[in-house]
Coordinates of C-alpha atoms and ligand atoms in Angstrom, one line a residue:
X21 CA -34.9 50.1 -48.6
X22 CA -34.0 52.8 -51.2
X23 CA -31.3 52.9 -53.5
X24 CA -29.2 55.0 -55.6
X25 CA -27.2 54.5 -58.6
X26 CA -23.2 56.2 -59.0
X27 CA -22.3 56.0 -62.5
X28 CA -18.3 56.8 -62.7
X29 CA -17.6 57.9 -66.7
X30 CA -13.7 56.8 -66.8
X31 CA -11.0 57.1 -69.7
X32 CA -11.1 53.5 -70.6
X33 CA -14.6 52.1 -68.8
X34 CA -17.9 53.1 -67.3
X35 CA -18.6 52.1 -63.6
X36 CA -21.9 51.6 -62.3
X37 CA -22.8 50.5 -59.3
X38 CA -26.3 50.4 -57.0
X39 CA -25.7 50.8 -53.4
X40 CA -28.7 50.7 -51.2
X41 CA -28.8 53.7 -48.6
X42 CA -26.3 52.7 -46.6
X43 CA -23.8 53.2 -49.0
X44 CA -23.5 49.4 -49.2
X45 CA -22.5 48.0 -52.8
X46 CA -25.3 45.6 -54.2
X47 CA -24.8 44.9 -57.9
X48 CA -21.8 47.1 -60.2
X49 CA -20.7 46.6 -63.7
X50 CA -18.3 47.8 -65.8
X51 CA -18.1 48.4 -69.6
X52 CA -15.1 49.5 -71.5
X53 CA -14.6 50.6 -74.9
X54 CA -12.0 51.5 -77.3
X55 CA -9.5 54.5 -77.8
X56 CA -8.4 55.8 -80.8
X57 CA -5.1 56.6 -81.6
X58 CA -4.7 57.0 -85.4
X59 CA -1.4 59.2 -84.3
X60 CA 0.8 59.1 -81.0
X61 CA -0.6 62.0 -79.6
X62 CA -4.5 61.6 -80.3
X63 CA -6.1 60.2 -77.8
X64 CA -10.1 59.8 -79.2
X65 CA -13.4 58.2 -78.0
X66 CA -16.7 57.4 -79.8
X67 CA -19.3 59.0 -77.3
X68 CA -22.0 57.1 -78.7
X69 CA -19.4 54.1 -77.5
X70 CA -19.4 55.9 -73.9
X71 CA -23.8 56.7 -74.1
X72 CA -23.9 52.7 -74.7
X73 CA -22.2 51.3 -71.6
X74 CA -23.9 54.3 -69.2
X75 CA -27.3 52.7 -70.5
X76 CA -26.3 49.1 -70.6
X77 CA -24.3 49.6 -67.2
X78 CA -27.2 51.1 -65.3
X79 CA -29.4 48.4 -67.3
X80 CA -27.8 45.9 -65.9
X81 CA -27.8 46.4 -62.4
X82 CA -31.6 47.2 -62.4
X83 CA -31.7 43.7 -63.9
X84 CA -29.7 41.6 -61.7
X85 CA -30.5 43.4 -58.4
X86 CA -34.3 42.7 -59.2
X87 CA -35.1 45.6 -57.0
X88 CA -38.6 47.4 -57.7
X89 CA -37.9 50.6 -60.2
X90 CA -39.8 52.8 -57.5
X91 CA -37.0 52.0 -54.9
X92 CA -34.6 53.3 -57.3
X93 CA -34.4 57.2 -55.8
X94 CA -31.7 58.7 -58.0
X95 CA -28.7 58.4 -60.4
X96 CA -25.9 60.3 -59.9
X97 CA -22.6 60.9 -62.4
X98 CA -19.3 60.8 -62.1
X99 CA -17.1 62.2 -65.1
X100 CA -13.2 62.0 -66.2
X101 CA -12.6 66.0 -66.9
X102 CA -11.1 67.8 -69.4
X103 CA -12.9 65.8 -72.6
X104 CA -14.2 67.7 -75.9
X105 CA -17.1 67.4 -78.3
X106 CA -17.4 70.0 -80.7
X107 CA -21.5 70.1 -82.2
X108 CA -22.9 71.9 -84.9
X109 CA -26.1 74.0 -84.6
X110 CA -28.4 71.0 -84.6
X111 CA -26.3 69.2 -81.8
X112 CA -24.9 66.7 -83.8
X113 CA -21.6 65.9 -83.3
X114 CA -18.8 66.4 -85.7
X115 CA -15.9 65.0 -83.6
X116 CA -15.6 62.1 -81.3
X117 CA -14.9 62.4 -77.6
X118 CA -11.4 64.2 -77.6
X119 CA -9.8 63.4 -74.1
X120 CA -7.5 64.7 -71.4
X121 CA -4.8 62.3 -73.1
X122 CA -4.6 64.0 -76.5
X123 CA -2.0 65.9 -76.9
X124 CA -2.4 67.5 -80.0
X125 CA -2.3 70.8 -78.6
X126 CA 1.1 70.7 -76.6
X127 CA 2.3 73.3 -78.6
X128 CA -0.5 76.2 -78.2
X129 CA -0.4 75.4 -74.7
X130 CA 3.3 75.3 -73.9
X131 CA 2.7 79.2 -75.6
X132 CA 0.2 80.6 -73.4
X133 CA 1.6 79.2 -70.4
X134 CA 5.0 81.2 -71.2
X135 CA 2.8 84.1 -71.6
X136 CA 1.2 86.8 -68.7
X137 CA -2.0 86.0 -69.8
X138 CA -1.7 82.0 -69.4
X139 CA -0.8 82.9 -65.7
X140 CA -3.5 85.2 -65.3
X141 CA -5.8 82.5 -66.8
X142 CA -4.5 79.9 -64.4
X143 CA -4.9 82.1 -61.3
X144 CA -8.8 82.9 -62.7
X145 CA -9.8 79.6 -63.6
X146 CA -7.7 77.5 -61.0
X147 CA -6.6 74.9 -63.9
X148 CA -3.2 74.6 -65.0
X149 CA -2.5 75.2 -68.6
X150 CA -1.5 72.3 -70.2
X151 CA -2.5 70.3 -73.6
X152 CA -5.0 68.1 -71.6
X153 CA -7.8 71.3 -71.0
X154 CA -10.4 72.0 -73.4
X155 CA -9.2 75.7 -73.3
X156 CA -5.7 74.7 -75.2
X157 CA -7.9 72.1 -77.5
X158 CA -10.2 74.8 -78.5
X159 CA -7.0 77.0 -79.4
X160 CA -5.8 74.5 -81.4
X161 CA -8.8 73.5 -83.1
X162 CA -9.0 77.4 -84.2
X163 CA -5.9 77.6 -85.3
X164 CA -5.5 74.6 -87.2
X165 CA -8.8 73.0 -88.1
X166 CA -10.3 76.6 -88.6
X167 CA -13.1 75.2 -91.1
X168 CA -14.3 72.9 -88.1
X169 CA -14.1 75.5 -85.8
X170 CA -16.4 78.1 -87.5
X171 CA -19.0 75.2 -88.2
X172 CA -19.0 74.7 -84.6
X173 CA -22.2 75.8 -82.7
X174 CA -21.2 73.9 -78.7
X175 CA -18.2 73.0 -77.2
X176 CA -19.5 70.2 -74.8
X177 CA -17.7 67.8 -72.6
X178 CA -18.6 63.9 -72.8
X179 CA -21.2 64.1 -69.3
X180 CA -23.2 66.9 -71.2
X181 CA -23.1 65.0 -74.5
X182 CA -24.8 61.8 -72.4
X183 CA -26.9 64.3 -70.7
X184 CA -28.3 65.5 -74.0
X185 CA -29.2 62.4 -75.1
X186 CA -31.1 61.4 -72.2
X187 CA -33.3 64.8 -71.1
X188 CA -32.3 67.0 -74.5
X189 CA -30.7 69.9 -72.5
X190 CA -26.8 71.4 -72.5
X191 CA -26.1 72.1 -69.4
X192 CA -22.7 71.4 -67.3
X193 CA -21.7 70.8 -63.3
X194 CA -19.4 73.9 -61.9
X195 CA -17.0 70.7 -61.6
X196 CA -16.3 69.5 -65.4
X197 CA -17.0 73.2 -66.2
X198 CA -13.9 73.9 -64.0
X199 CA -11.8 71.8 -65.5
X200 CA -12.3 73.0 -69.0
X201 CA -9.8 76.1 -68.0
X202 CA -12.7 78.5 -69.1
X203 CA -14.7 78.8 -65.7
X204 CA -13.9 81.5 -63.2
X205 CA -13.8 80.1 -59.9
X206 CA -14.1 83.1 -58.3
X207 CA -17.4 84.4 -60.1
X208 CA -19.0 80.7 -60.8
X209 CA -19.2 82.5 -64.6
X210 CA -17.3 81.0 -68.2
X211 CA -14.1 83.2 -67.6
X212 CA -14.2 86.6 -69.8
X213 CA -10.3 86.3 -70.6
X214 CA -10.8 82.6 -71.9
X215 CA -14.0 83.4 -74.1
X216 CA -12.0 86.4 -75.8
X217 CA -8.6 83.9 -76.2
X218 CA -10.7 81.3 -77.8
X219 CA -13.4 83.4 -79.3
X220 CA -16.2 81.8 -77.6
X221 CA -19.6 83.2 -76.3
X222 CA -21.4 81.8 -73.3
X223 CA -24.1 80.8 -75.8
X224 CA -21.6 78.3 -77.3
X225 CA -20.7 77.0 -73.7
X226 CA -23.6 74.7 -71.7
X227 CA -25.4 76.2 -69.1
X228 CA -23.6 76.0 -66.0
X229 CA -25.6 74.1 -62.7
X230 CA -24.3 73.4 -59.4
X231 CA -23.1 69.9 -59.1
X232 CA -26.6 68.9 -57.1
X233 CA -28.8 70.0 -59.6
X234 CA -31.5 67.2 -60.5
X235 CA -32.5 66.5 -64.2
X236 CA -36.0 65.3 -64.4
X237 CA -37.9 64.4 -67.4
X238 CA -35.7 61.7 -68.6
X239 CA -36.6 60.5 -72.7
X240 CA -39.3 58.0 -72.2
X241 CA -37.6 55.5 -75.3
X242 CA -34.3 55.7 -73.0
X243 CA -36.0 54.9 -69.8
X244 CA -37.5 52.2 -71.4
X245 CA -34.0 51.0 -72.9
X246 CA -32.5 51.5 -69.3
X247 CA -35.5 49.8 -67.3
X248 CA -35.9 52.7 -64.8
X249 CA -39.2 55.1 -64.1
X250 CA -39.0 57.9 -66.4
X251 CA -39.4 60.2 -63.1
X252 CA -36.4 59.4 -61.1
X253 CA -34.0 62.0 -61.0
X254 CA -30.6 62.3 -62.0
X255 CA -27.9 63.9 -59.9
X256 CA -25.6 66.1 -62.2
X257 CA -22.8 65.0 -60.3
X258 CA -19.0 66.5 -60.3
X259 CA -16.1 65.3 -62.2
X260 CA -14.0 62.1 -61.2
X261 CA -11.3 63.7 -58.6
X262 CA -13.1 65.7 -56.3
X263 CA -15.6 62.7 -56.2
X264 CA -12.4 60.4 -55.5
X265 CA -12.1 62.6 -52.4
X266 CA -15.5 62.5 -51.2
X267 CA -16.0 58.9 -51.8
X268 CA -12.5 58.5 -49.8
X269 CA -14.1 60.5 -47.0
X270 CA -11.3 63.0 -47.4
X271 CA -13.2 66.3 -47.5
X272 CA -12.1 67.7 -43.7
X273 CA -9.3 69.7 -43.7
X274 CA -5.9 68.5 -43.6
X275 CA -7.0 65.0 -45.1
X276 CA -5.1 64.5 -48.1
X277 CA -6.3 61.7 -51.0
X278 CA -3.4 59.9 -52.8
X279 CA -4.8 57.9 -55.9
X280 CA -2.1 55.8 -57.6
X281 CA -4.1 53.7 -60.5
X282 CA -2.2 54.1 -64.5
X283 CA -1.5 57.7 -63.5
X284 CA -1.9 59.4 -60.1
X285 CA -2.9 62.8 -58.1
X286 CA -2.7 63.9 -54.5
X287 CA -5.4 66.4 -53.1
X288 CA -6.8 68.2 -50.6
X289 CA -10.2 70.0 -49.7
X290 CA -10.6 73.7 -48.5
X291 CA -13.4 75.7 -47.9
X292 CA -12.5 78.3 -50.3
X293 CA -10.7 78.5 -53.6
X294 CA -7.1 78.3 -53.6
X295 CA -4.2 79.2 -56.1
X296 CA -0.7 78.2 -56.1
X297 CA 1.2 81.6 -57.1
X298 CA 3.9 78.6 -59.2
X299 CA 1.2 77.1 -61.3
X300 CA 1.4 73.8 -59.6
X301 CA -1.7 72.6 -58.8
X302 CA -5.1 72.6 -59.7
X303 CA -8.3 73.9 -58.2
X304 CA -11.3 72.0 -58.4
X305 CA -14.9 72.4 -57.5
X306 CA -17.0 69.4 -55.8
X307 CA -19.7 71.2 -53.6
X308 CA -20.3 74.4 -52.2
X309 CA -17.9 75.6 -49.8
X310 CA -16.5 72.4 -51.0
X311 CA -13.2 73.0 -53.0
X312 CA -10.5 70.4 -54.4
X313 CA -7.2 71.5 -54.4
X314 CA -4.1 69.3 -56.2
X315 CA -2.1 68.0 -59.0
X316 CA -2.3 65.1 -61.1
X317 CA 1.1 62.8 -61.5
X318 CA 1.0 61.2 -65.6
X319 CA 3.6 58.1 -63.8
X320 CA 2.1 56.3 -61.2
X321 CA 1.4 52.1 -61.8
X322 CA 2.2 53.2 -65.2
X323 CA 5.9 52.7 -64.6
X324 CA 5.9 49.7 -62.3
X325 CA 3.9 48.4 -65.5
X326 CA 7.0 49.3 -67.6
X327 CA 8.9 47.3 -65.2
X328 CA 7.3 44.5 -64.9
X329 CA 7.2 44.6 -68.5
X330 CA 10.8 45.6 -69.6
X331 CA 13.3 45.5 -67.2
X332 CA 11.5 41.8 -65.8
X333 CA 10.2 39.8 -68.2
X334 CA 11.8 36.5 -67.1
X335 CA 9.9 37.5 -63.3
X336 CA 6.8 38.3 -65.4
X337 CA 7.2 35.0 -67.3
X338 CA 8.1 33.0 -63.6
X339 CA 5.0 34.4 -62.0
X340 CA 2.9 33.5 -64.6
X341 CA 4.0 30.1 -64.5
X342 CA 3.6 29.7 -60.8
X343 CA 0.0 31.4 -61.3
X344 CA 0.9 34.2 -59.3
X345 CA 0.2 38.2 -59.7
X346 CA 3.7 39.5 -61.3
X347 CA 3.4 42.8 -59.4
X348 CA 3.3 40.7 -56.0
X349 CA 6.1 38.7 -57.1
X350 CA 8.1 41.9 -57.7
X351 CA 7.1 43.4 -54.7
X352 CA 8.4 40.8 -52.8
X353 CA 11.5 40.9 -55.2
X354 CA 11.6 44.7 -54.0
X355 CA 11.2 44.2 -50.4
X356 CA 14.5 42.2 -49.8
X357 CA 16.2 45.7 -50.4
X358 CA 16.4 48.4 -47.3
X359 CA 14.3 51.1 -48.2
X360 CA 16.5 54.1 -50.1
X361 CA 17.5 51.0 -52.4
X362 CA 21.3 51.3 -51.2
X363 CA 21.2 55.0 -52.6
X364 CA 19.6 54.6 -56.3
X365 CA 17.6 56.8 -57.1
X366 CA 15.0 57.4 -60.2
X367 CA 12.8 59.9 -61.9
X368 CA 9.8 58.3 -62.9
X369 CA 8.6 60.7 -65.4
X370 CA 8.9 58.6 -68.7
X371 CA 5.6 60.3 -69.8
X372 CA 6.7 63.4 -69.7
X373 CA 5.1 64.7 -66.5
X374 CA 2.6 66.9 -65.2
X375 CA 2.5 68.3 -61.1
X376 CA 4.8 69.4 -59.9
X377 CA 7.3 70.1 -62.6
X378 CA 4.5 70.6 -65.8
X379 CA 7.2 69.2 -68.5
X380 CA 6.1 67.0 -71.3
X381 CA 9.5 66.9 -72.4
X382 CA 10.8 65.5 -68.6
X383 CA 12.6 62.2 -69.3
X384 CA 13.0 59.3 -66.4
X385 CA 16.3 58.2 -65.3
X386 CA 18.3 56.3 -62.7
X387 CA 20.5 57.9 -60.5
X388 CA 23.7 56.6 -58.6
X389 CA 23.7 53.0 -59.8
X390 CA 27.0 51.0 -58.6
X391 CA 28.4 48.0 -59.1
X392 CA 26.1 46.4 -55.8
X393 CA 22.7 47.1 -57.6
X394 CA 20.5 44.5 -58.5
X395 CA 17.7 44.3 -60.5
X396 CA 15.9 44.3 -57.3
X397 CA 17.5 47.8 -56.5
X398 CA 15.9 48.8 -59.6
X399 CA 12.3 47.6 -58.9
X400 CA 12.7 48.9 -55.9
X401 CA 14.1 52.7 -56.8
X402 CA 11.7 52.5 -59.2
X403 CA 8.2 51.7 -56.7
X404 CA 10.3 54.9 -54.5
X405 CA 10.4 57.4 -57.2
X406 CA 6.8 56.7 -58.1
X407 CA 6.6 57.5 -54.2
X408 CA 8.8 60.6 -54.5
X409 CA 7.7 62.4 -57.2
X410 CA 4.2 61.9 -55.4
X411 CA 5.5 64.0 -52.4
X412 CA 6.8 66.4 -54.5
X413 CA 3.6 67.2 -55.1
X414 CA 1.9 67.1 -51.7
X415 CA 5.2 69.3 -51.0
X416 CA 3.6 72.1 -53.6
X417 CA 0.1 71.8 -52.2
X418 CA 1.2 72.0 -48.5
X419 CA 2.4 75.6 -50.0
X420 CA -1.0 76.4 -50.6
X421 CA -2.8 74.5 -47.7
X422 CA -0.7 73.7 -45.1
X423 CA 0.7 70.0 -43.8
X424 CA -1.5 67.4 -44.2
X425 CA -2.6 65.3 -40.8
X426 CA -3.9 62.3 -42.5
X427 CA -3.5 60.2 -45.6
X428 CA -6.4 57.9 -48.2
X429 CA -4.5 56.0 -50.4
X430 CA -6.4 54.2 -53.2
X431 CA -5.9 52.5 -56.4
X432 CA -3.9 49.5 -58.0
X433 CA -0.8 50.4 -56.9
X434 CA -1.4 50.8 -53.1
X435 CA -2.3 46.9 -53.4
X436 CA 1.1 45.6 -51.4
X437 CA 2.2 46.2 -48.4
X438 CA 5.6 47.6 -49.4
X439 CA 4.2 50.4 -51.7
X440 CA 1.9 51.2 -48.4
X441 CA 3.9 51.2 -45.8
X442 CA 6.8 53.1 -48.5
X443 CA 4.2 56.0 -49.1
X444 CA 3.7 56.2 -45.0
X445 CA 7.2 56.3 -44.8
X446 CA 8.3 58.8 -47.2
X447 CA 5.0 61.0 -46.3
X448 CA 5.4 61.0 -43.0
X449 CA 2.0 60.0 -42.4
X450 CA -0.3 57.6 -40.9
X451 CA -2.0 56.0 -44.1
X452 CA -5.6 54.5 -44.3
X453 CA -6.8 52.0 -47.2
X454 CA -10.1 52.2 -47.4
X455 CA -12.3 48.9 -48.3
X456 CA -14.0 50.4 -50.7
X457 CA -11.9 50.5 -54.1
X458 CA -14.3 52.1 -56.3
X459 CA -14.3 55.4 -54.3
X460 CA -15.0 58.0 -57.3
X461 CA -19.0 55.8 -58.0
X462 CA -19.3 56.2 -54.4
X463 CA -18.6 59.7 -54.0
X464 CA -21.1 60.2 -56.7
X465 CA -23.7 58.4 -54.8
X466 CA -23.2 60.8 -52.1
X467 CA -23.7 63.6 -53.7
X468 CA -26.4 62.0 -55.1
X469 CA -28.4 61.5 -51.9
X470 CA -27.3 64.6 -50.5
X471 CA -29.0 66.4 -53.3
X472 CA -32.1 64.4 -52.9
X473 CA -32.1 64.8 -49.1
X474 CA -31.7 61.4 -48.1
X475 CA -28.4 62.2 -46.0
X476 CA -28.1 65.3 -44.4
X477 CA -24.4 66.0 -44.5
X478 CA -22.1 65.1 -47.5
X479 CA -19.4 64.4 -44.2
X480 CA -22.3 61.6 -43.4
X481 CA -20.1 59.6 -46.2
X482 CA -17.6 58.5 -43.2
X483 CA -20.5 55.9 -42.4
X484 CA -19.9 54.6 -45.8
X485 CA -16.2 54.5 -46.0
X486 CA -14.8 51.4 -43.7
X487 CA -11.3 50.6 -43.1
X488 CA -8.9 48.2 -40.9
X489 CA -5.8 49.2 -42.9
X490 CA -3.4 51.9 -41.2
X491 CA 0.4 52.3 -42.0
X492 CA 2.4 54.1 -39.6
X493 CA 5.9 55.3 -40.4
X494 CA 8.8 53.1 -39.5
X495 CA 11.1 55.6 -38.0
X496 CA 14.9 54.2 -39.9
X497 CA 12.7 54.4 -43.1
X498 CA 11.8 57.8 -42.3
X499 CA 15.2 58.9 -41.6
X500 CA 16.8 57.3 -44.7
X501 CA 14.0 58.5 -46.8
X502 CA 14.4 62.0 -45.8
X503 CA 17.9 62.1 -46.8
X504 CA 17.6 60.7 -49.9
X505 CA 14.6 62.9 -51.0
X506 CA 16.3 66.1 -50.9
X507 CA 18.7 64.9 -53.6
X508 CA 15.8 63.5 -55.1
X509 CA 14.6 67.3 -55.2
X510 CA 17.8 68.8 -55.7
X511 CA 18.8 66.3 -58.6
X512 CA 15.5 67.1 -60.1
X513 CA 15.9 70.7 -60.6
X514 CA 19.3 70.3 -62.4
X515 CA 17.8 67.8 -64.9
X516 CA 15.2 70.0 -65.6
X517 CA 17.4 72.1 -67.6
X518 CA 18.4 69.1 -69.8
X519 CA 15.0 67.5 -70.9
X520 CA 14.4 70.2 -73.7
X521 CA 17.8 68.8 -75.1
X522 CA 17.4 65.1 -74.8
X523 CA 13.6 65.5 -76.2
X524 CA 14.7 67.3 -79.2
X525 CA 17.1 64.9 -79.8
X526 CA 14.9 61.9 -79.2
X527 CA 12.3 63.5 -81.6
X528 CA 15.3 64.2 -84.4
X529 CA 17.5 60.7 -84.3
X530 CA 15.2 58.5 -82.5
X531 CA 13.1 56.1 -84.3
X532 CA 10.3 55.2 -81.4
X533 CA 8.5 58.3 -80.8
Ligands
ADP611 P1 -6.6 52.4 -63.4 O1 -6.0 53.7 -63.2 O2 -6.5 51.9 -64.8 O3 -7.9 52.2 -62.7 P2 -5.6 50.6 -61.3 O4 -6.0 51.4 -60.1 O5 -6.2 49.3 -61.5 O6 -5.5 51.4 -62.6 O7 -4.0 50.4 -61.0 C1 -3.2 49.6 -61.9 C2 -1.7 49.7 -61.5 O8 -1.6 49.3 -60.2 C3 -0.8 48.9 -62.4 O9 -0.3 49.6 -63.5 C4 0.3 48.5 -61.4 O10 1.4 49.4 -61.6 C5 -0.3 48.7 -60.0 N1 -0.4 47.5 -59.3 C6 -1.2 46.4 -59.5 N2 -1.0 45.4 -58.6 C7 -0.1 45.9 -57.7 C8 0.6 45.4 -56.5 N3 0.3 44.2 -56.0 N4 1.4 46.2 -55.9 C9 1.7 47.5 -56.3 N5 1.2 48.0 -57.5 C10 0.3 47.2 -58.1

C-alpha cells in the first residue's frame, strides 16, 4: 500500500492526516496555537508556533500509523491565504504571521478600492480589495511602519515561511500567490500595477511554481525531527478554498461548494479565469485549467454562536445540563417554526461583511418582528439569514458563471438537518453532505498524488468522496422562501446606505468596540 500525507495550514490549527491510496483516512491530528490580538483589529500568529505543529502533526501520524517511511510517497499542503511575513535580507523574520483577520489596513484598502486603479487591480489579479490581502497590508506597512518596510528584503506568506525552513528555498504556489492581490491571473506573473503601488520588485516576491511542483531535498535534522526519508517529496499544494473544492469533488462545472464553519464561502470551478465586472467575487487558482471562482461570507456559525451565546443562555445552560449539544437543542428549538420564521427577517452581518456587499461597516439587524415572535422566531430568522446572505452570494457568482446544478455543503454548521434541508430550500438545489469532513487535507492529498502520478485525473477524487446524504427542496419552503428573499434583497440595499452612519456613531459613543 502507499500513502500520502495532506497537511491543511488553518487560521487557528494544523490538520494532518495520512490516507493510504485510496483516499481512505488512517491516522489525522490536529494542533492549534494561539492568536494574538494585542488590539481589536490585529489578528497575529507566531510562525515558528505554525512550523511546530506541521512537524509534530506529520510526526505523529508516522508514529501511530507504524507504516514503513518508504511507503510514505508524498506530502502535500494545504494553506489559509492572504497571511504576511515580512523578512530581512538574511530571511529572518521581523514580524509574526500577520493574517487574513487583521484588519489593520481597512483604511488603505477602503481607498484604493474607491479608486480606478483598485478596480483595475481587482479585474488583473482576480482578488477583491479588502484589508484581509497582503497587497493592502504591504500598503499599510509602507505607509505607516515605513522603517520596517525599508528593512524588508521578502514579503512571504506562512506556507513559504514553513517551506523555507524545511528545503531553504522561497518559492510560492500560483494559488497563495493569487490571493496575495499581487499575481496576474492572466499572465501567471507578480502583477506590474501591484509591484509599482506597493513598490515591490519580483526579487522581493518568492518564486512563483505551479501548485504540483515537488520540493525534494528536504533538511536532513528536520527529517529526522519529523521521522520521514529525507527523499520523499513534498507537493507545494494550493491554498485552503480551491482545495475545499477539490476535496468536496466539486471541480465539474456547475457544482457549486458551500462551506459554513466560523465564517463561510460559496464557489465554483471554471476552466478559465473569471471576473465579476461589480467586484464581488474572487478568483482563485487550484490547477491548470483549473480555476476557483467565489466569495467568502465573514458570518456564517459565527452568528448562530452569538446566539446560542446571547440571545440563549438559559437553552445553552439547559442543554448543558441534559448533556446535550446546545446547537442541536436550538435547532430543534428552530424547527417548531414554519420556515420564513412567520415573516422575520435578519441580516447577519455583525462582523461587518465581506461577498456580496464588501462593507466592514454593515451592521446586523432583525427585520419585521411583531408581537407573535418568539425567541424561537429569532433562532430561527437568524440560521435563515445565515442561509440568505449565502445565496446572495451564489446570486453574484451565477452572474459570472451561470446557475449552479448541484450543491457540497460542508462544515459545522451544515451538522442538522434543519440548516440542510433550509440551504436546499432557499438554493433551490439538491444538496450532498459528503462523509468526509475534513475536505480541504483531502483535496491536498489529491493534488498530491496527482502530481506524483499515482492518480491519473484530479476528477479521480469522486472515488474518494462518499456520501448517503441528499436534500431535496420541499416545494412550500421554496415558495415562502422565495418571497421572503427578495425583501431580504431589497431591504438590504436600503440599509446599505445607513451602516456608514451607525458605525461612526458606534465607534464615537459606544464603549465596546
Ligand atoms: P471552523 O470554521 O472553526 O472549522 P466548524 O466547521 O467546526 O468551524 O463550524 C463551527 C460552527 O458550526 C459553530 O460556530 C456553529 O455555529 C455551527 N454548528 C455546530 N453544530 C451545529 C449544529 N448541530 N447545527 C448547526 N450548526 C452547528
Amino acid at each position: 500500500m502507499a500513502y500520502i500525507i495532506g497537511v491543511d495550514i488553518g487560521t487557528t490549527s494544523v490538520k494532518t492526516i495520512l490516507y493510504d491510496n485510496n483516499g481512505k483516512i488512517i491516522e489525522s491530528a490536529n494542533l492549534g496555537y494561539p492568536l494574538y490580538q494585542d488590539t481589536p483589529d490585529m489578528a497575529e500568529e507566531d510562525p515558528d508556533d505554525i512550523f511546530s505543529a506541521v512537524t509534530n502533526g506529520i510526526n505523529t501520524v508516522m508514529r501511530k500509523s507504524k507504516i514503513a517511511a518508504n511507503s510514505l510517497k508524498g506530502v502535500s499542503f494545504s494553506c489559509a491565504m492572504h497571511s504576511l511575513i515580512l523578512l530581512d535580507k538574511n530571511k529572518k523574520a521581523l514580524t509574526r504571521a500577520i493574517t487574513w483577520a487583521d484588519n489593520r489596513s481597512a483604511k488603505y484598502a477602503e481607498q484604493l478600492k474607491q479608486s480606478d486603479l483598485g478596480l483595475k487591480l481587482y479585474k488583473n489579479t482576480g482578488t477583491p480589495i479588502h484589508a484581509m490581502t497582503p497587497l493592502s497590508k504591504i500598503i499599510w506597512l509602507k505607509n505607516e511602519k515605513s522603517e520596517l518596510y525599508k528593512e524588508t528584503k521578502y514579503f512571504i506568506g506562512i506556507k513559504e515561511y514553513i517551506i523555507n525552513k524545511l528545503f531553504g528555498v522561497l518559492k510560492v504556489d500560483y494559488s497563495i500567490a493569487n490571493a496575495t492581490g499581487l499575481f496576474n491571473i492572466f499572465n501567471l506573473d507578480w502583477d506590474k500595477d501591484a509591484l509599482a503601488l506597493t513598490g515591490l520588485k519580483k526579487e522581493n516576491l518568492p518564486e512563483l511554481v505551479d501548485t504540483t511542483y515537488k520540493l525534494k531535498g528536504l533538511k536532513k535534522e528536520y527529517a529526522k525531527v519529523i521521522g520521514i526519508n529525507p527523499k520523499t517529496p513534498f507537493i507545494i499544494g494550493a491554498s485552503d478554498g480551491p482545495l475545499a473544492n477539490l476535496g468536496v469533488n466539486a471541480i465539474e462545472p456547475g457544482v457549486l461548494a458551500i462551506t459554513i464553519g466560523t465564517s463561510g464561502a460559496v464557489r465554483m470551478v471554471s476552466k478559465k479565469p473569471r471576473i465579476d465586472p461589480k467586484g464581488r467575487v474572487f478568483c482563485y487558482y487550484l490547477a491548470k485549467d483549473m480555476w476557483v471562482i467565489g466569495g467568502p461570507v465573514n458570518n456564517g456559525g459565527i452568528i448562530f454562536k452569538w446566539i446560542r451565546d446571547q440571545l440563549c443562555l438559559p437553552e445553552k445552560v439547559t442543554a448543558e445540563q441534559m448533556h446535550i449539544n446546545p446547537y442541536s437543542l436550538l435547532t430543534t428549538i428552530a424547527s417548531k417554526v414554519p420556515a420564513g420564521s412567520d415573516g422575520l427577517l435578519f441580516h447577519p452581518f455583525l462582523g461587518g461583511e465581506r461577498a456580496p456587499i464588501w462593507d466592514s461597516n454593515a451592521r446586523g439587524s432583525y427585520f419585521g418582528l411583531n408581537q407573535m415572535h418568539t425567541r424561537a422566531h429569532m433562532i430561527r430568522a437568524a440560521l435563515e439569514g445565515i442561509v440568505f446572505n449565502l445565496y446572495t452570494v451564489s446570486l453574484a457568482l451565477e452572474e459570472v458563471l451561470g446557475t449552479p446544478i448541484k450543491i457540497q455543503a460542508t462544515g459545522g454548521f451544515v451538522n442538522s438537518n434543519l440548516t440542510r434541508q433550509m440551504l436546499s430550500d432557499i438554493f433551490e438545489q439538491n444538496v450532498t453532505i459528503p462523509d468526509s469532513v475534513e475536505g480541504t487535507a483531502l483535496g491536498a492529498a489529491t493534488l498530491g498524488m496527482y502530481s506524483l502520478g499515482m492518480i491519473n485525473e484530479l476528477s479521480d477524487v469522486k472515488n474518494f468522496v462518499h456520501s448517503n446524504n441528499t436534500y431535496t427542496p420541499i416545494k412550500e419552503n421554496v415558495d415562502v422562501y422565495r418571497e421572503l428573499s427578495s425583501i431580504y434583497i431589497r431591504l438590504s440595499r436600503q440599509l446599505m446606505t445607513e451602516y456608514d452612519q451607525i458605525a461612526a456613531f458606534q465607534r464615537k459613543h459606544s464603549r465596546i468596540r
